[in-house]
């Protein structure tokens, strides 16, 4: 109970009135709504708020940079379906957190960025307050909703709106602006209690229309070469059993997007992850479940989709997503749990299996690709190449299927996605829709905190650098996080040369850096691993002990390729081409 008791003899000479203030009301409102963890960085005007929240039993995790705290909050939202809370100071702290808020919105993760701010009247007249900025206006275009609370009695309703906006419909980021004076505003405690709102049914089920379900089933029934694509929206929905039933009863091959890997195991007989090009090209009906036809799916058209005419069925909670690139012949609008259940009900007892020539062709291609890759994963080369190192990590994840894998980089990301099979839902967390570097340590911290499971973060050396200082945070909270840095001396490769002078090339780093020593500096375990065998031993030891560990995995600097698997997106100089 956080309300303060005070005597205010001047206002109520005959009685003692119980009072509360902005600080306590925000804490009470968060707790009332089950929001028990805050990721942030303290400072003016929220330092005392952090202290008081911690004293009131909220877990307040203090980071070294707001962007990492924000990424932590965003992935907490994805994992829990409750908005992840990020708390920052004004102007620069707010801006540091804003990248993560925009990332949450883009990836459809529920998150609330709460920032202290300057007083509205000073901001509006540009009177030059400490860190003065019109944060609300800056945040608006980058999030789903933005609210400012000016009066203590509006804190309850303000937070309720923020929660509902973050989790209902398509989830996303919400900004909540709290001017400094609000924290100290005093009001009657009983009135304050009454002003709080416990949000009822924050993300109501959204049932699809029966016609849309029937239309989808009709299209699916007519398919000769059907495909189901599972996206991270399907993972977020936590409708795992229903989705599995739909896939298995339909007998249709499925392709998981990166963060949907493991929703059904990658080793499932219907998984077409290792036959990606084939299924995209040759399918005739594609059912998208919680996946957008954005750049990661070549917008549903062009070379990678082949010459076969396609029909798309799309299940999504956002009606505006339909027809965003190509015609959706069967839009099914609703929450994935309700939509998939309705489809299952409509399928009835007997559902025709897809033609055997299709499922056999998919399985054959998949098995060929898997067989082609297998020997590369067994190599014990020194220096390590990506496949030798990843082969070891693939086995470790197979043996520890409940561990959470965080992954970022270019080659380190793209090759790990293919090599490391996932076995359970929501265990692979990565760069997402924007391909953003810097999610690593924030995600690792939130994954450990929210799930209590061991975390393995597989990081390119460049990718790690974006959030590397948070290894101190990992040590401070003694989290079971094992970071493996694929150290190839640079971005993509460590061998680039500057043709115009003595400075290093733009993509190379200090040669043979020892990132493991960063972890040792804060009391964690550091290991330098030069062979797959050494890597295996070190990761297993870290996962067994649960001690914060950083393994510097020395990778051949010539092994990677420019931009990993998306080198085609690099513009070419017109002059060079001539
Ligand atoms: O079917 P085919 O034959 O085609 O084969 C496919 C699958 O069927 C097969 N496969 C398998 N085979 C066998 N067995 C198994 N189990 C198996 N599974 C699959 O493998 C192939 C490939 O499969 P995949 O990957 O599914 O398919 P594909 O075609 O690659 O998919 C296309 C995509 C687009 C869906 C996929 O590639 C994808 O999801 N890509 C995401 C890429 C991405 O987001 N990249 C990150 C951004 S890159 C760049 O921007 C970087 N920056 C700039 C920067 C960024 N990003 N952010 C910020 C804030 N600032 C700057 C930087 C700085 S990367 C980067 C750092 C890089 O350096 P690091 O040191 O960190 O990393 P290194 O490169 O390691 O040095
Ligand atoms: P991926 O990158 O894995 O392809 P995207 O982020 O592109 O996935 O797509 C996720 C989609 O899932 C978004 O269009 C979003 O609206 C949708 N979505 C998120 N949660 C739900 C839900 N509970 N029910 C239905 N659709 C959802
Ligand atoms: Mg690298």
XYZ file of C-alpha atoms in Angstrom, residues 248-482:
235
model
C -1.793 -31.241 -38.566
C -5.431 -31.798 -39.513
C -4.961 -30.000 -42.814
C -1.715 -31.852 -43.598
C -0.433 -28.667 -45.273
C 3.307 -27.857 -45.260
C 4.120 -24.851 -43.086
C 6.842 -22.238 -43.316
C 7.734 -20.416 -40.094
C 8.957 -16.826 -40.271
C 12.019 -16.187 -38.151
C 10.351 -15.552 -34.776
C 7.636 -18.140 -35.454
C 10.211 -20.913 -35.582
C 9.378 -23.433 -32.876
C 5.656 -22.611 -32.791
C 5.535 -26.051 -34.275
C 8.922 -27.769 -33.985
C 11.293 -27.178 -36.901
C 11.732 -30.958 -37.038
C 7.981 -31.482 -37.540
C 7.348 -33.621 -40.655
C 5.274 -30.838 -42.239
C 7.891 -28.114 -41.670
C 9.066 -26.593 -44.940
C 11.600 -24.192 -43.410
C 14.439 -25.901 -45.254
C 12.532 -25.767 -48.554
C 11.687 -22.075 -48.398
C 12.365 -21.107 -52.005
C 10.498 -24.124 -53.325
C 7.330 -23.621 -51.331
C 7.160 -19.900 -52.056
C 7.620 -20.490 -55.785
C 5.496 -23.541 -56.341
C 2.546 -23.166 -53.965
C -0.848 -22.212 -55.410
C -2.711 -21.234 -52.213
C -0.940 -19.537 -49.313
C -2.543 -19.040 -45.932
C -0.792 -16.341 -43.877
C -1.321 -16.553 -40.129
C 0.004 -13.489 -38.293
C 2.533 -12.653 -41.006
C 2.587 -9.595 -43.254
C 3.483 -9.616 -46.935
C 6.262 -7.083 -46.310
C 9.888 -7.107 -47.477
C 10.621 -10.332 -45.605
C 8.172 -12.067 -47.958
C 9.101 -10.004 -51.026
C 5.692 -8.288 -50.799
C 3.971 -11.417 -52.085
C 5.146 -10.990 -55.657
C 8.148 -11.100 -57.971
C 10.793 -13.690 -58.679
C 10.814 -15.456 -55.335
C 7.092 -16.199 -55.693
C 7.582 -17.876 -59.097
C 5.250 -17.974 -62.090
C 2.444 -20.005 -60.536
C -0.695 -17.907 -59.966
C -1.281 -17.574 -56.215
C -4.286 -17.170 -54.043
C -3.727 -15.680 -50.621
C -5.758 -16.294 -47.488
C -4.771 -13.998 -44.628
C -5.604 -14.233 -40.951
C -4.884 -10.993 -39.123
C -6.430 -8.811 -36.471
C -5.798 -5.665 -38.504
C -8.348 -5.249 -41.332
C -6.185 -2.646 -43.073
C -3.460 -5.225 -43.557
C -5.555 -7.005 -46.196
C -4.685 -6.255 -49.850
C -1.689 -4.186 -48.753
C 0.435 -5.591 -51.576
C -1.484 -8.213 -53.479
C -5.112 -9.238 -53.551
C -6.196 -11.297 -50.562
C -8.937 -13.569 -51.901
C -9.978 -14.723 -48.452
C -9.382 -12.184 -45.670
C -10.147 -13.533 -42.203
C -10.137 -10.653 -39.761
C -10.018 -11.456 -36.081
C -7.692 -12.611 -33.348
C -5.704 -15.663 -34.333
C -7.042 -17.873 -31.534
C -10.653 -17.216 -32.559
C -9.940 -17.436 -36.298
C -8.036 -20.694 -36.110
C -10.674 -22.232 -33.817
C -13.394 -21.201 -36.269
C -11.470 -22.729 -39.168
C -11.010 -25.952 -37.209
C -14.720 -26.095 -36.417
C -15.533 -25.496 -40.097
C -13.194 -28.258 -41.259
C -15.381 -30.846 -39.571
C -14.323 -34.466 -39.234
C -12.957 -35.317 -42.665
C -10.632 -32.943 -44.432
C -8.925 -33.894 -47.695
C -5.150 -34.208 -47.364
C -3.175 -32.150 -49.893
C -2.118 -34.042 -53.081
C 0.764 -36.392 -52.294
C 2.889 -35.188 -55.222
C 3.024 -31.753 -53.530
C 3.827 -32.870 -49.990
C 6.364 -35.385 -51.293
C 8.085 -32.772 -53.440
C 8.333 -30.384 -50.476
C 9.683 -33.082 -48.160
C 12.215 -34.169 -50.784
C 13.556 -30.640 -51.262
C 13.721 -30.107 -47.506
C 15.571 -33.351 -46.916
C 18.040 -32.551 -49.697
C 18.817 -29.150 -48.183
C 19.169 -30.608 -44.702
C 21.461 -33.358 -46.001
C 23.541 -30.804 -47.906
C 24.051 -28.768 -44.785
C 24.753 -31.639 -42.373
C 28.463 -32.242 -43.100
C 29.227 -28.523 -42.880
C 27.849 -28.433 -39.344
C 30.183 -31.176 -38.161
C 33.461 -29.451 -39.054
C 35.906 -28.698 -36.254
C 37.916 -26.132 -38.241
C 40.195 -23.612 -36.577
C 39.602 -20.753 -37.087
C 35.931 -21.572 -36.900
C 33.573 -20.868 -39.749
C 29.923 -20.026 -39.110
C 28.677 -23.532 -39.772
C 31.163 -25.252 -37.462
C 30.273 -22.900 -34.616
C 26.539 -22.990 -35.287
C 26.487 -26.786 -35.536
C 27.531 -26.889 -31.892
C 24.902 -24.356 -30.826
C 22.210 -26.243 -32.744
C 22.916 -29.365 -30.663
C 22.912 -27.370 -27.432
C 19.485 -25.864 -28.209
C 18.174 -29.320 -29.129
C 19.310 -30.622 -25.764
C 17.942 -27.562 -23.933
C 14.737 -26.784 -25.833
C 13.352 -24.430 -23.207
C 16.329 -22.071 -23.439
C 15.645 -18.782 -25.175
C 17.751 -17.921 -28.196
C 18.454 -14.271 -28.956
C 20.030 -13.636 -32.344
C 21.364 -10.590 -34.208
C 24.047 -9.759 -36.764
C 24.133 -10.306 -40.513
C 25.798 -13.660 -41.268
C 25.468 -14.541 -37.602
C 21.725 -13.939 -37.876
C 20.927 -15.413 -41.266
C 22.984 -18.560 -40.872
C 21.827 -19.186 -37.305
C 18.199 -18.907 -38.443
C 18.721 -21.751 -40.881
C 20.998 -23.925 -38.778
C 19.530 -23.748 -35.275
C 16.255 -25.670 -35.117
C 13.730 -24.412 -32.587
C 11.576 -26.837 -30.653
C 9.190 -24.713 -28.609
C 7.138 -21.554 -29.252
C 8.519 -18.051 -28.573
C 12.056 -19.258 -27.950
C 13.671 -17.456 -30.868
C 13.819 -13.661 -30.504
C 15.608 -11.632 -33.129
C 15.971 -8.387 -35.063
C 12.377 -8.452 -36.341
C 10.737 -6.372 -39.040
C 13.380 -3.653 -39.229
C 16.421 -5.930 -39.052
C 17.653 -3.712 -36.256
C 21.022 -4.192 -34.585
C 21.045 -3.499 -30.849
C 18.204 -5.641 -29.544
C 20.614 -8.225 -28.124
C 21.314 -7.430 -24.492
C 17.932 -5.756 -23.831
C 16.129 -8.815 -25.177
C 18.417 -11.150 -23.238
C 17.746 -9.356 -19.964
C 13.968 -9.229 -20.433
C 13.810 -12.841 -21.613
C 15.618 -13.988 -18.467
C 13.549 -11.754 -16.187
C 10.145 -12.515 -17.699
C 10.530 -16.268 -18.197
C 13.156 -17.371 -15.670
C 14.628 -19.571 -18.435
C 18.264 -19.707 -19.472
C 19.156 -17.394 -22.338
C 21.667 -17.913 -25.135
C 22.425 -14.727 -27.089
C 24.186 -15.378 -30.398
C 25.616 -12.075 -31.538
C 27.658 -10.720 -34.409
C 30.563 -8.663 -33.045
C 29.072 -5.533 -34.616
C 25.554 -6.311 -33.417
C 26.769 -6.861 -29.863
C 28.504 -3.473 -29.838
C 25.165 -1.672 -30.031
C 24.156 -2.824 -26.543
C 27.388 -4.294 -25.148
C 27.564 -2.120 -22.041
C 24.533 -3.962 -20.695
C 26.784 -6.901 -19.779
C 27.251 -4.926 -16.582
C 23.454 -4.990 -16.119
C 23.436 -8.746 -16.714
C 26.118 -9.191 -14.049
C 24.466 -6.754 -11.626
C 21.212 -8.713 -11.667
C 23.093 -12.023 -11.917
C 20.981 -13.232 -14.835
C 21.358 -16.663 -16.480
C 22.550 -15.220 -19.786
C 25.253 -16.715 -21.971
